[in-house]
Short mmCIF file of C-alpha atoms and ligand atoms in Angstrom, two decimals:
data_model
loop_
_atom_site.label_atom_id
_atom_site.label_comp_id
_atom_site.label_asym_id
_atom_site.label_seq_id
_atom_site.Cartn_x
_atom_site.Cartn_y
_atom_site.Cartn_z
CA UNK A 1284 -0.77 14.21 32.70
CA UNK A 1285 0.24 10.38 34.35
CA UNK A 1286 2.12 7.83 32.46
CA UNK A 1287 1.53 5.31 34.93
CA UNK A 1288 0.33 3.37 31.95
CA UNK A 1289 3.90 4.03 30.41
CA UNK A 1290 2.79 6.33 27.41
CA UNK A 1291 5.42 8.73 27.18
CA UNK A 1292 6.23 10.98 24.34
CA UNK A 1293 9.98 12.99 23.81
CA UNK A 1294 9.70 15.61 21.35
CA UNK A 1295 12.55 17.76 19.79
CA UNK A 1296 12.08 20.41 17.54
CA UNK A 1297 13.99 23.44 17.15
CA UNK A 1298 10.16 25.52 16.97
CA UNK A 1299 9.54 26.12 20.01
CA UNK A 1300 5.85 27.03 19.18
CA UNK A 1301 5.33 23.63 17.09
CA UNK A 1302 6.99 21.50 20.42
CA UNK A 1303 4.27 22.77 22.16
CA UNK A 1304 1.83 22.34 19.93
CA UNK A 1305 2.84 18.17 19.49
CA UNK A 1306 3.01 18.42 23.71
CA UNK A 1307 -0.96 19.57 23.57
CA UNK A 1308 -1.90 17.36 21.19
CA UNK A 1309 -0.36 14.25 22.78
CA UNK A 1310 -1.31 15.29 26.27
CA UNK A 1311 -4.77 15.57 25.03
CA UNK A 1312 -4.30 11.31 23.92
CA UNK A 1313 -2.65 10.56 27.48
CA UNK A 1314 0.63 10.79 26.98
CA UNK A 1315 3.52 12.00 29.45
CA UNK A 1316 5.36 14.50 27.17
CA UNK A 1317 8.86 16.00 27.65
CA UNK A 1318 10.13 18.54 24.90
CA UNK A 1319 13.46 19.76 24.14
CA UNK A 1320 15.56 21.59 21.86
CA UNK A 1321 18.91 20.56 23.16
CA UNK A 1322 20.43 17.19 21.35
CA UNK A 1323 22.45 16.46 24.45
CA UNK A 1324 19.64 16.64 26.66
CA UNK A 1325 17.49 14.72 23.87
CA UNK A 1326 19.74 11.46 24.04
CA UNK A 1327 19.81 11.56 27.90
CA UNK A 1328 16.30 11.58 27.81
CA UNK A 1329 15.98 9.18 25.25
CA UNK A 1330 17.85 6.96 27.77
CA UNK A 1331 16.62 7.96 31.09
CA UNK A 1332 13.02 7.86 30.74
CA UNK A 1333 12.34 5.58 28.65
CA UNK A 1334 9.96 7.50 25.82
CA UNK A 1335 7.59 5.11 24.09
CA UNK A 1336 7.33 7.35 21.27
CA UNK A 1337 9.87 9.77 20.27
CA UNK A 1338 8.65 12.92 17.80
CA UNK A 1339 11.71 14.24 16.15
CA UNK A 1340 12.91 17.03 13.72
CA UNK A 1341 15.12 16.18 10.94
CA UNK A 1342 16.48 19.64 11.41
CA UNK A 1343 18.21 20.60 14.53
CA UNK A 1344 20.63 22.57 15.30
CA UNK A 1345 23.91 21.25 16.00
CA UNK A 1346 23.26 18.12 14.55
CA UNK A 1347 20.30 16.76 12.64
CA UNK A 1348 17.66 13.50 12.57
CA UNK A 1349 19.68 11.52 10.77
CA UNK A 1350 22.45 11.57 13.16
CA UNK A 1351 20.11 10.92 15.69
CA UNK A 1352 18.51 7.82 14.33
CA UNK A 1353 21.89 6.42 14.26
CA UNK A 1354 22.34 7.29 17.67
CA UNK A 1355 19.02 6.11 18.78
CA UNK A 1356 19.90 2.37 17.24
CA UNK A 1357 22.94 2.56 18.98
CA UNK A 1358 21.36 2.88 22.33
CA UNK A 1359 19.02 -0.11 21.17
CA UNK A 1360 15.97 2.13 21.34
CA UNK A 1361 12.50 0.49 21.31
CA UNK A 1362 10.47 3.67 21.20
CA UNK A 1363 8.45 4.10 18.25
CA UNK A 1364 9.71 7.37 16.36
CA UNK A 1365 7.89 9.68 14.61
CA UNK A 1366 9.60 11.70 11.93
CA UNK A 1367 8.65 15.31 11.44
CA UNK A 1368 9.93 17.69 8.43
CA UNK A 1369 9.48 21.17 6.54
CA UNK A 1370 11.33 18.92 3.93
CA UNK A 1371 10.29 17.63 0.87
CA UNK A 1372 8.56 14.05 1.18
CA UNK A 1373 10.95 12.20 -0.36
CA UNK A 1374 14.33 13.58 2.09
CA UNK A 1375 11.67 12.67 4.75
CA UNK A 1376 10.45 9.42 3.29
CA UNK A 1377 13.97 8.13 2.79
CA UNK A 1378 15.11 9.06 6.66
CA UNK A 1379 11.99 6.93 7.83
CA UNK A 1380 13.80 4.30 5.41
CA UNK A 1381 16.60 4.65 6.77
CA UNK A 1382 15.43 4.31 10.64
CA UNK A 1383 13.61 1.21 9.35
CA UNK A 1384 16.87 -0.36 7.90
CA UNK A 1385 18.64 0.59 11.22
CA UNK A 1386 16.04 -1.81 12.87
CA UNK A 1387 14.19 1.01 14.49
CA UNK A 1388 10.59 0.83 14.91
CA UNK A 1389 9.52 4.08 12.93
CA UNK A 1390 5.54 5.01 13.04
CA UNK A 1391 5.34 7.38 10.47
CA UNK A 1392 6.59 10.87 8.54
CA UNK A 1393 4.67 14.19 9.64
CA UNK A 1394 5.53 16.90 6.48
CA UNK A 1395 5.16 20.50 8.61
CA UNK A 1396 3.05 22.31 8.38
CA UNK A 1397 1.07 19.50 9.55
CA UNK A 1398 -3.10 19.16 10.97
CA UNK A 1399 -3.08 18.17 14.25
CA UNK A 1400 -5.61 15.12 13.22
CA UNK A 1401 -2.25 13.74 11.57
CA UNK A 1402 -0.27 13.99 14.49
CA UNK A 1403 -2.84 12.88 16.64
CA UNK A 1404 -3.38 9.39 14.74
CA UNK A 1405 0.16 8.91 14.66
CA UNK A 1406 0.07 8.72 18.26
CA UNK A 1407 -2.80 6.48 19.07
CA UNK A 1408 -1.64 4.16 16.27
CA UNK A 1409 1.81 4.06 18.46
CA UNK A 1410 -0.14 3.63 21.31
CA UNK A 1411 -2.14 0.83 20.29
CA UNK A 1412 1.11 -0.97 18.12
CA UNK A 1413 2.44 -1.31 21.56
CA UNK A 1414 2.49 -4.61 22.93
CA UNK A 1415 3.09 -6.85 20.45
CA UNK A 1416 0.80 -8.98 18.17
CA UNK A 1417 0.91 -12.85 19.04
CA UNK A 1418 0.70 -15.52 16.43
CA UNK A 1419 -1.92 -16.99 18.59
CA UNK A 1420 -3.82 -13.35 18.65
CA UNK A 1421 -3.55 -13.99 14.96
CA UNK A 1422 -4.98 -17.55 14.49
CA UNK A 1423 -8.11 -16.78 17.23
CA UNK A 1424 -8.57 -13.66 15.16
CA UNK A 1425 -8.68 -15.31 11.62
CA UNK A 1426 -11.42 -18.04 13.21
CA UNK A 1427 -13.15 -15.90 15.38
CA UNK A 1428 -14.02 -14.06 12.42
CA UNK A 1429 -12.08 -10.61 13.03
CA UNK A 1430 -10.51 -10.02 8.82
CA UNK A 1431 -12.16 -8.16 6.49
CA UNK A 1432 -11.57 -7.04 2.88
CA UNK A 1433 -11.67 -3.46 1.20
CA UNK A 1434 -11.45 -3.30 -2.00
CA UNK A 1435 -9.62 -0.45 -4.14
CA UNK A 1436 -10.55 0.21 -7.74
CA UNK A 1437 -8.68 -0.14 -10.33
CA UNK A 1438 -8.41 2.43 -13.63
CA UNK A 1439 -8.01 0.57 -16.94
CA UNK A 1440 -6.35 3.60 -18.96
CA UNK A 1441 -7.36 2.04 -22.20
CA UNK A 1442 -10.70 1.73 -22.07
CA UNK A 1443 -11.14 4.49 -19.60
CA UNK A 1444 -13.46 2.17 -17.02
CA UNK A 1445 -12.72 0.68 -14.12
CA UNK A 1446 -11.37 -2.46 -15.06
CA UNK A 1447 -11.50 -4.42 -11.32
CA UNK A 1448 -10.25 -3.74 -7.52
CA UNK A 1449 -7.77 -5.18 -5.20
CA UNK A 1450 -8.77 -6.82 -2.13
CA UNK A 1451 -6.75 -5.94 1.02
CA UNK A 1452 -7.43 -6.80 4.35
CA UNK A 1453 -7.68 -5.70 7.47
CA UNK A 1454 -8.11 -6.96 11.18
CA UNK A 1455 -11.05 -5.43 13.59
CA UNK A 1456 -9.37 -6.36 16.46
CA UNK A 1457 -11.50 -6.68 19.48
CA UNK A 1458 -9.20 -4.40 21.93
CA UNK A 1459 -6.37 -2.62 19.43
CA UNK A 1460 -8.77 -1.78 16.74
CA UNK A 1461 -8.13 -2.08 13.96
CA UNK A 1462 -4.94 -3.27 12.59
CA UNK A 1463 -2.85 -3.15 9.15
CA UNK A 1464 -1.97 -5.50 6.87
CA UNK A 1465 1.62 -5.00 7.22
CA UNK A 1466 1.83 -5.39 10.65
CA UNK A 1467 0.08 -9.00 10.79
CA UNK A 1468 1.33 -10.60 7.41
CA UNK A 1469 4.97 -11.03 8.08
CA UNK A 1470 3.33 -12.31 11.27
CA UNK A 1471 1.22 -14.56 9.33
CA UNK A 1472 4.47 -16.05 7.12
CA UNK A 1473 6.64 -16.41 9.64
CA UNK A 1474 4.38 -19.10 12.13
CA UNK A 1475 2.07 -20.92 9.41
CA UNK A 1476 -0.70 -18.82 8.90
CA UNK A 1477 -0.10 -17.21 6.28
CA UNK A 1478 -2.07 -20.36 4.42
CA UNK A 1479 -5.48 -20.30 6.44
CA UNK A 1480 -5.23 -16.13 6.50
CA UNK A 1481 -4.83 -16.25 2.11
CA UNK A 1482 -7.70 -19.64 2.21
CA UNK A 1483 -10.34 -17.04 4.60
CA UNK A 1484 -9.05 -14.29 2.02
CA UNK A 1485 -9.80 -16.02 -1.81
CA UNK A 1486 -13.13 -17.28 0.03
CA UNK A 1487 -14.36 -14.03 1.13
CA UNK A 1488 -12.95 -12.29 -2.04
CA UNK A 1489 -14.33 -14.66 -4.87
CA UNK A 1490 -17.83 -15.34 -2.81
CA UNK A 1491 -17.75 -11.20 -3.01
CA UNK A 1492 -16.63 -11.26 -6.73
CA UNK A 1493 -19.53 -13.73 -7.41
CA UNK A 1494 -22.06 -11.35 -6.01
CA UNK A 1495 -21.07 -8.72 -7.78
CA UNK A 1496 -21.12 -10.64 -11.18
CA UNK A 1497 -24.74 -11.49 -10.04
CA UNK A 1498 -25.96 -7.68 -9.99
CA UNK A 1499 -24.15 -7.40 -12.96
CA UNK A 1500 -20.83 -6.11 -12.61
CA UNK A 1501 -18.16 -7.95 -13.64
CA UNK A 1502 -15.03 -6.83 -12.51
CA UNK A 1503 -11.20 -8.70 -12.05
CA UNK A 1504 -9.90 -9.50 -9.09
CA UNK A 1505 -6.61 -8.67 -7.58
CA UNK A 1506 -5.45 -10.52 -4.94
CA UNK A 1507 -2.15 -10.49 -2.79
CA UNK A 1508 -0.22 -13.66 -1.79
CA UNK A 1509 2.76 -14.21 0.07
CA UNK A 1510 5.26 -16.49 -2.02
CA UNK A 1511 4.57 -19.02 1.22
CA UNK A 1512 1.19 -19.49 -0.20
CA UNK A 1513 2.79 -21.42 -3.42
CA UNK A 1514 2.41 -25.03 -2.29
CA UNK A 1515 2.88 -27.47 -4.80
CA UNK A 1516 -1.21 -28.35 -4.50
CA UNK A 1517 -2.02 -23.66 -4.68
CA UNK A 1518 -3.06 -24.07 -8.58
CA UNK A 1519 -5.58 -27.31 -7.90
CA UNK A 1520 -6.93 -25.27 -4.72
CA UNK A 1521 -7.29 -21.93 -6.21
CA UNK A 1522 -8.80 -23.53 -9.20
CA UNK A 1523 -11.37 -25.65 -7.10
CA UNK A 1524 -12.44 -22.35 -5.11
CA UNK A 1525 -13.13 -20.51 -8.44
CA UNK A 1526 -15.45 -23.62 -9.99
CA UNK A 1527 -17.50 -23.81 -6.24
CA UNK A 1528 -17.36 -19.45 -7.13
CA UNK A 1529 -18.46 -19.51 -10.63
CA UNK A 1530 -15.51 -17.42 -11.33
CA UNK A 1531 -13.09 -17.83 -14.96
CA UNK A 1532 -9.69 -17.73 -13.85
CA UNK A 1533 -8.45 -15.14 -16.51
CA UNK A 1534 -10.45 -12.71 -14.07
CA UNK A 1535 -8.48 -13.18 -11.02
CA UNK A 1536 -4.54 -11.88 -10.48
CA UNK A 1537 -2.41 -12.68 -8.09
CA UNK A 1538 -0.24 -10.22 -7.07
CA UNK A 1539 3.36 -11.34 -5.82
CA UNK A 1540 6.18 -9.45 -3.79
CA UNK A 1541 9.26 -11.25 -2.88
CA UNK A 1542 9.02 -14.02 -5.19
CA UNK A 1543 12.78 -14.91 -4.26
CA UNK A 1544 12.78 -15.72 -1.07
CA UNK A 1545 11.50 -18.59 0.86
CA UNK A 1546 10.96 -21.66 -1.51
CA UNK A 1547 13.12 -22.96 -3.75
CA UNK A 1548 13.25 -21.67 -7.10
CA UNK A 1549 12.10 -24.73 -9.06
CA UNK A 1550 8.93 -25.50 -7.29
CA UNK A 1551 7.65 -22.11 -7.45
CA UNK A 1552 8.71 -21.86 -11.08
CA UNK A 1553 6.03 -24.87 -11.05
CA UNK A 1554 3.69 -23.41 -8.94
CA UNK A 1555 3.33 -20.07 -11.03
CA UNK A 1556 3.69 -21.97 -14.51
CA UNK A 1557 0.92 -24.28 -13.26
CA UNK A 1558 -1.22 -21.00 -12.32
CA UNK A 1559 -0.73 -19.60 -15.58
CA UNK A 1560 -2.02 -22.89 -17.59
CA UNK A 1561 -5.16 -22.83 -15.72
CA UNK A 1562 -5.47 -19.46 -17.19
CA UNK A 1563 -4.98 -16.86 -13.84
CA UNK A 1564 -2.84 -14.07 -14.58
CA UNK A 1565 0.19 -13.18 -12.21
CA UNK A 1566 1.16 -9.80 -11.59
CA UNK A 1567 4.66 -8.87 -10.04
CA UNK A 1568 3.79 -6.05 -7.20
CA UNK A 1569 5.63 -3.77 -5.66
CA UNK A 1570 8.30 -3.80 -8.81
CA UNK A 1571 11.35 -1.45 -8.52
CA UNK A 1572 11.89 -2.54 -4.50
CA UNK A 1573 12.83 -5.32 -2.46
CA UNK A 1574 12.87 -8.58 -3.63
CA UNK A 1575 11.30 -7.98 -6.93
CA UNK A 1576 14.39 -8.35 -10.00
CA UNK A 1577 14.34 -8.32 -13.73
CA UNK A 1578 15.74 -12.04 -12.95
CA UNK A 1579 12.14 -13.04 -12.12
CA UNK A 1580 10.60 -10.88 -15.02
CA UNK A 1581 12.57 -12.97 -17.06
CA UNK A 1582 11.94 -16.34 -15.61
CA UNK A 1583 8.92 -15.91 -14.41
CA UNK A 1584 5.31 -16.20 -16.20
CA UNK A 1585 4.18 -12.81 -14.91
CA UNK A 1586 1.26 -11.07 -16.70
CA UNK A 1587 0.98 -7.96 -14.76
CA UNK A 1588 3.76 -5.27 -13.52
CA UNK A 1589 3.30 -3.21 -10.77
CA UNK A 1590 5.10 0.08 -10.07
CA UNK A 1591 5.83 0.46 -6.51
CA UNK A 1592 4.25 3.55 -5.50
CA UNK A 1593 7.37 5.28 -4.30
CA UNK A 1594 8.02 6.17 -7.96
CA UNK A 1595 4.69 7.20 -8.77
CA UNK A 1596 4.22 9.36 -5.67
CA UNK A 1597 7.56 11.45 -6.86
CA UNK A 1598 7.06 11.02 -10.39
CA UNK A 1599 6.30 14.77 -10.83
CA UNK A 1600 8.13 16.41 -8.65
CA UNK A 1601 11.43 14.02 -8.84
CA UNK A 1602 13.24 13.49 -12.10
CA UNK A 1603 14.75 10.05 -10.98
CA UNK A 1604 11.28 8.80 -10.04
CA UNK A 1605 9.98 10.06 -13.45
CA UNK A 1606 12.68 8.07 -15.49
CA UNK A 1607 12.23 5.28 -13.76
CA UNK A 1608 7.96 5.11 -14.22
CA UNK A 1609 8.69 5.87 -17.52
CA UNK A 1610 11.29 2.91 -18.11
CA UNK A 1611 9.22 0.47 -16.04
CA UNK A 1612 6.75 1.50 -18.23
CA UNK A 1613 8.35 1.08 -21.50
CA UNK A 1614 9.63 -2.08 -20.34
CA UNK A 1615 6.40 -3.72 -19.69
CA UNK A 1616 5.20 -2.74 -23.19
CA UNK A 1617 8.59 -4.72 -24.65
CA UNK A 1618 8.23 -7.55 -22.65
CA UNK A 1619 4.40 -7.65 -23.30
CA UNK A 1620 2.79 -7.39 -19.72
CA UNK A 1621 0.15 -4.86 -18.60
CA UNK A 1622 1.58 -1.86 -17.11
CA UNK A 1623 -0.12 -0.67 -13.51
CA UNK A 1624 0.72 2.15 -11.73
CA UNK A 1625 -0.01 2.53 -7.74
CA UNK A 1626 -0.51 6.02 -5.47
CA UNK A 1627 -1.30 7.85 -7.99
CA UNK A 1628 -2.45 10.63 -5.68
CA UNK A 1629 -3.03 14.03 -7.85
CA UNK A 1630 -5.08 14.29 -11.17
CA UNK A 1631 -1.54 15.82 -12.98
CA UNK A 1632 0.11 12.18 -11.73
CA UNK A 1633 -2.55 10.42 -13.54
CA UNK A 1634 -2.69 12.48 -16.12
CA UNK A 1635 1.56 12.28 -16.45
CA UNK A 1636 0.46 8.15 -16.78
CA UNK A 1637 -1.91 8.29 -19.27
CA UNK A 1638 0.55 10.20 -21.31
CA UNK A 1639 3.60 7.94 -21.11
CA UNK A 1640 0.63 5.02 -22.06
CA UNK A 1641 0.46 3.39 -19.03
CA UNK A 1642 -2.03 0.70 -18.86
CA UNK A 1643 -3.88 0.81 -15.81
CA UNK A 1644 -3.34 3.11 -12.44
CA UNK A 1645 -4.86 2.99 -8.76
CA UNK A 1646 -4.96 5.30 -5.98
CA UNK A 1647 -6.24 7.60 -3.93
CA UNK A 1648 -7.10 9.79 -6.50
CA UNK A 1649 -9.34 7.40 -8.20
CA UNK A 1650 -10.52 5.98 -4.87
CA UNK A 1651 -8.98 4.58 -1.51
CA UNK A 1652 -9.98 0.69 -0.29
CA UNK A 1653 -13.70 1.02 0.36
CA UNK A 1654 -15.94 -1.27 1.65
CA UNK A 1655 -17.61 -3.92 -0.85
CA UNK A 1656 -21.05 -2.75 -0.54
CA UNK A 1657 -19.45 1.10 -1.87
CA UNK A 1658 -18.26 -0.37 -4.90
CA UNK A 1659 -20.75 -0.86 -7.10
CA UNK A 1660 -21.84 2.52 -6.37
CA UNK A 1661 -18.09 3.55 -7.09
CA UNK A 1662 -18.25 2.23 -10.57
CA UNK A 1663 -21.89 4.03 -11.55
CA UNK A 1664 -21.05 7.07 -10.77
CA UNK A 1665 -17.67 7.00 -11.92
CA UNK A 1666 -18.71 5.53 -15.26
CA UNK A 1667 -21.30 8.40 -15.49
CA UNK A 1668 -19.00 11.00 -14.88
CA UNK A 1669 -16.17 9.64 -17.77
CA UNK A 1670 -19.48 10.20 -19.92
CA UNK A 1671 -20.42 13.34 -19.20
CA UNK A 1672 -16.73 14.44 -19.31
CA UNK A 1673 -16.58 12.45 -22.69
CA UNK A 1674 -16.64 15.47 -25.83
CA UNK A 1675 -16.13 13.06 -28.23
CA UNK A 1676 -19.08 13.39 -30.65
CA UNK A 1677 -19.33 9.98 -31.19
CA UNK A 1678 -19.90 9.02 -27.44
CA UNK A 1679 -23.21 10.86 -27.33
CA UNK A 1680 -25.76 8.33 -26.47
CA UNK A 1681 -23.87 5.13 -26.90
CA UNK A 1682 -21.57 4.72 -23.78
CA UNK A 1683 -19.79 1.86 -24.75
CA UNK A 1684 -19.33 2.55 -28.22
CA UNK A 1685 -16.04 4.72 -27.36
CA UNK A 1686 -14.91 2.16 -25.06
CA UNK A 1687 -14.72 -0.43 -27.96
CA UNK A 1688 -12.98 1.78 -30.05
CA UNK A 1689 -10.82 2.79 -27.83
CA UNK A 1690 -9.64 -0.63 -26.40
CA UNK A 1691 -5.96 -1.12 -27.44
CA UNK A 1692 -3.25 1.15 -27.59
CA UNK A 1693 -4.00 4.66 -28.05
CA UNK A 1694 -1.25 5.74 -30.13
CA UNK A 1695 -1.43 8.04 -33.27
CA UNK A 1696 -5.45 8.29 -32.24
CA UNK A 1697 -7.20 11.51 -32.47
CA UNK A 1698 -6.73 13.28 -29.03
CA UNK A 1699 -10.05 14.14 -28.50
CA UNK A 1700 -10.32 12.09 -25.44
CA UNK A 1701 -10.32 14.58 -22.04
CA UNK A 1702 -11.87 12.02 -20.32
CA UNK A 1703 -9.82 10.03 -18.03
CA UNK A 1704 -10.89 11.50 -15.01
CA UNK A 1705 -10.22 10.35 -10.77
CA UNK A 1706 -12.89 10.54 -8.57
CA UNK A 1707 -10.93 12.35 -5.96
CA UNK A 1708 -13.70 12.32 -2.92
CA UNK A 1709 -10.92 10.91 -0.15
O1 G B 745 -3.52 -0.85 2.47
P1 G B 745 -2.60 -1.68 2.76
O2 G B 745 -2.20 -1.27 4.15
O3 G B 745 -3.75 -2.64 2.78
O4 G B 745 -1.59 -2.85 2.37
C1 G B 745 -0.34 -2.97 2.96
C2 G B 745 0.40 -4.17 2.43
O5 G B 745 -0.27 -5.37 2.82
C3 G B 745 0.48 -4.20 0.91
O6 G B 745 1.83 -4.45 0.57
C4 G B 745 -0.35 -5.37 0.50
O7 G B 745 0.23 -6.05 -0.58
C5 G B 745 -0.37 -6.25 1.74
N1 G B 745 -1.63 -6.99 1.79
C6 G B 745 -2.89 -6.49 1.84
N2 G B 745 -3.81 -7.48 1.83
C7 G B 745 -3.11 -8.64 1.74
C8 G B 745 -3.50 -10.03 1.68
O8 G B 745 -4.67 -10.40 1.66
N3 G B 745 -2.48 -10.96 1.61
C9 G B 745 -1.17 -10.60 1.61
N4 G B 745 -0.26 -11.59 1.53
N5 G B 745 -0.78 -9.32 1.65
C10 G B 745 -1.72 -8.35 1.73
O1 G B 746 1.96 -3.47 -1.87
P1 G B 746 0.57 -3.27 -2.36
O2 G B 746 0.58 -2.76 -3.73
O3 G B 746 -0.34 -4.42 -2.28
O4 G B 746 0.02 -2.08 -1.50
C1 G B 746 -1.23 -1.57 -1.56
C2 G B 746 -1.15 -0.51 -0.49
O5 G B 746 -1.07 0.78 -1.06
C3 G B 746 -2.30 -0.49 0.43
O6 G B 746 -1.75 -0.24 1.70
C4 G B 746 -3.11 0.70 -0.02
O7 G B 746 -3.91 1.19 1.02
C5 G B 746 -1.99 1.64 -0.41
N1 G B 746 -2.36 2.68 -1.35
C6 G B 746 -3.21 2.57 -2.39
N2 G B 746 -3.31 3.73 -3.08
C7 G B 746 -2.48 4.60 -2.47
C8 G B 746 -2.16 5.97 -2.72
O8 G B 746 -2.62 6.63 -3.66
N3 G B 746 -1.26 6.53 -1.88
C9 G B 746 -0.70 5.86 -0.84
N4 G B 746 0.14 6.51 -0.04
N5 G B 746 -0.99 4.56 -0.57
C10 G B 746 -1.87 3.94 -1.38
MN1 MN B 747 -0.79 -5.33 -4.12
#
């Protein structure tokens, strides 16, 4: 294959047979590939040619990805690199952490034995992430039209029904494709956008919300905003948009990640105090990582907590990651906010949640973003198959009653309540 157009993939990987496999795939997408099982011949390589994307073992004889990665930032490598491992996710999740922290510009985690559709979207996405996004790219993109919003449901535990969805969007763009949230919202904060790309967002989301309250499901809204969105004037704003919308306030929450940084502590204290008079709920995202602190749980007039989905991904299979969901958990309940968990992936993870009393969950085991037109369809048919799942005798023919009985806690009921089911069709 040519890399005239500069596409050019290193691998290394002590099997031989799964090297070559990696070097057909990415041939197949274009890409220039050189393999090797040598680390010495790996870092000349990884200086000499010039790789865009780099596909590497953590385990290698002689030395071992980690290493590597520090190497790699040494050299002030720009490739994007692609981590591949028979370990468990978390070893492999915390070495893409680490390469991140380093400053390198890591693509994504490949647990072996892998499908070669995985490995093949890893490498387009690299392909297309290459040349980076402009602020200007941005702003034509937000007018011209180019954001849209999925929308992922979200499980009230209580009352076993899907309580409301979180919008998240996403860029079409005209020549990359489409494009992820993370890669154009630190964009977005950093050169003034952020503003107009959350304004297009609560318009598109509430008009959406409305329309669904007109066919006659009401559900919440969860939106995400940056903590440069809280001008002194985002309560009067957000307020106005949900009159023009028709929409009560107590339906929508914002969800907020890094509420430290950026503006000074006073005015957001304001800004989120104001929010909360006019009656919208605030929920703290993300919590257990970054910027998020018990410091702002207790200053704070959050509503909402929720766990970052690191924990809940390991929660099963990790002991650490179970303490901690269940402490986040129990924590909420003291401090009185609603408990959410996110990424809950596997029916025994949700399962595990309901258990410990967690309050609401979302993932893809319920359901990944979808469209807004898929929704309402979502909730039918979801709703229909709690009932049929439902052997509680007093269900039978009177699908809300158990939903009324069951609101609040469930604690010391009767556990004749199978019921809280995913939907599981990824
Ligand atoms: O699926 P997903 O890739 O959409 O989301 C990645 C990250 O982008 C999440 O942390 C989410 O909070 C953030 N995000 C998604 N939509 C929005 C949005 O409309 N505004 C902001 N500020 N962040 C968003
Ligand atoms: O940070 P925030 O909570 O807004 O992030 C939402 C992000 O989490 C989105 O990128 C969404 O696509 C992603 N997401 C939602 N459910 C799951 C899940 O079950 N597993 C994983 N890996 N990601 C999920
Ligand atoms: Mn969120």
């Amino acid at each position: 294959m040519q890399d005239e157009n500069g596409d050019r993939l290193l691998v290394i990987d002590d099997e031989p047979a799964f090297g070559r496999i990696v070097k057909t795939i990415a041939e197949r997408a274009g890409f220039a590939v050189k393999a090797t099982e040598e680390p010495e011949e790996f870092e000349l390589l990884a200086q000499s040619w010039h790789p865009s994307v780099i596909f590497m073992d953590l385990q290698i004889p002689g030395t071992d990805g980690v290493e590597l990665l520090r190497k790699l930032t040494a050299r002030r490598c720009d490739a994007w690199v692609i981590l591949a491992s028979g370990l468990d996710g978390k070893t492999l999740d915390a070495a893409r952490r680490l390469g991140l922290e380093r400053g390198l510009k890591m693509a994504g985690t490949v647990q072996k034995p892998s499908r070669s559709s995985v490995i093949r979207k890893l490498l387009t996405r690299c392909k297309r992430a290459d040349g980076a996004l402009s602020a200007a790219e941005l702003a034509e993109g937000i007018a011209a039209g180019q954001l849209f919003l999925e929308y992922q449901p979200k499980l009230d535990c209580n009352r076993r029904r899907i309580a409301g969805v979180e919008a998240l969007v996403r860029w079409r763009h005209p020549v990359r494709g489409l494009v992820r949230p993370d890669q154009f919202i630190p964009l977005a904060e950093s050169n003034d956008l952020i503003q107009s790309l959350t304004d297009w967002v609560l318009s598109a989301a509430l008009a959406q919300c409305a329309a669904w309250c007109s066919g006659g499901l009401a559900l919440e809204l969860s939106i995400n905003i940056s903590a440069k969105d809280l001008a002194i004037d985002f309560p009067d704003r957000l307020a106005q948009r949900c009159r023009e919308f028709g929409i009560a306030p107590d339906s929508v929450i914002l969800e907020l990640t890094e509420t430290s940084a950026t503006r000074d502590a006073v005015q957001m204290m304001d800004v989120l105090t104001r929010l909360r008079v006019k009656g919208f709920r605030l929920s703290i995202d993300d919590f257990g990582t970054g910027h998020s602190s018990m410091l702002q749980l207790q200053r704070m007039p959050f509503s909402e907590l929720k766990i970052d989905r690191s924990f809940v991904m390991n929660m099963l299979g990790d002991k650490d990651s179970r303490v901690i969901v269940e402490i986040v958990i129990d924590l909420a309940r003291k401090l009185r906010l609603h408990s959410v968990a996110e990424g809950v992936e596997t029916d025994a993870t949700l399962q595990g949640l309901v258990a410990l009393e967690c309050d609401g969950l979302q993932g893809y085991h319920l359901s990944r973003p979808l469209a807004p037109e898929r929704i309402a369809s979502f909730v039918t048919e979801y709703e229909a198959r709690t009932a049929v799942c439902d052997v509680h005798p007093a269900s039978a023919g009177d699908q809300d009653k158990p939903r009324r009985t069951r609101s609040g806690r469930s604690r010391g009921a009767a556990p004749a309540q199978p019921a809280i089911i995913g939907a599981a069709r990824v």
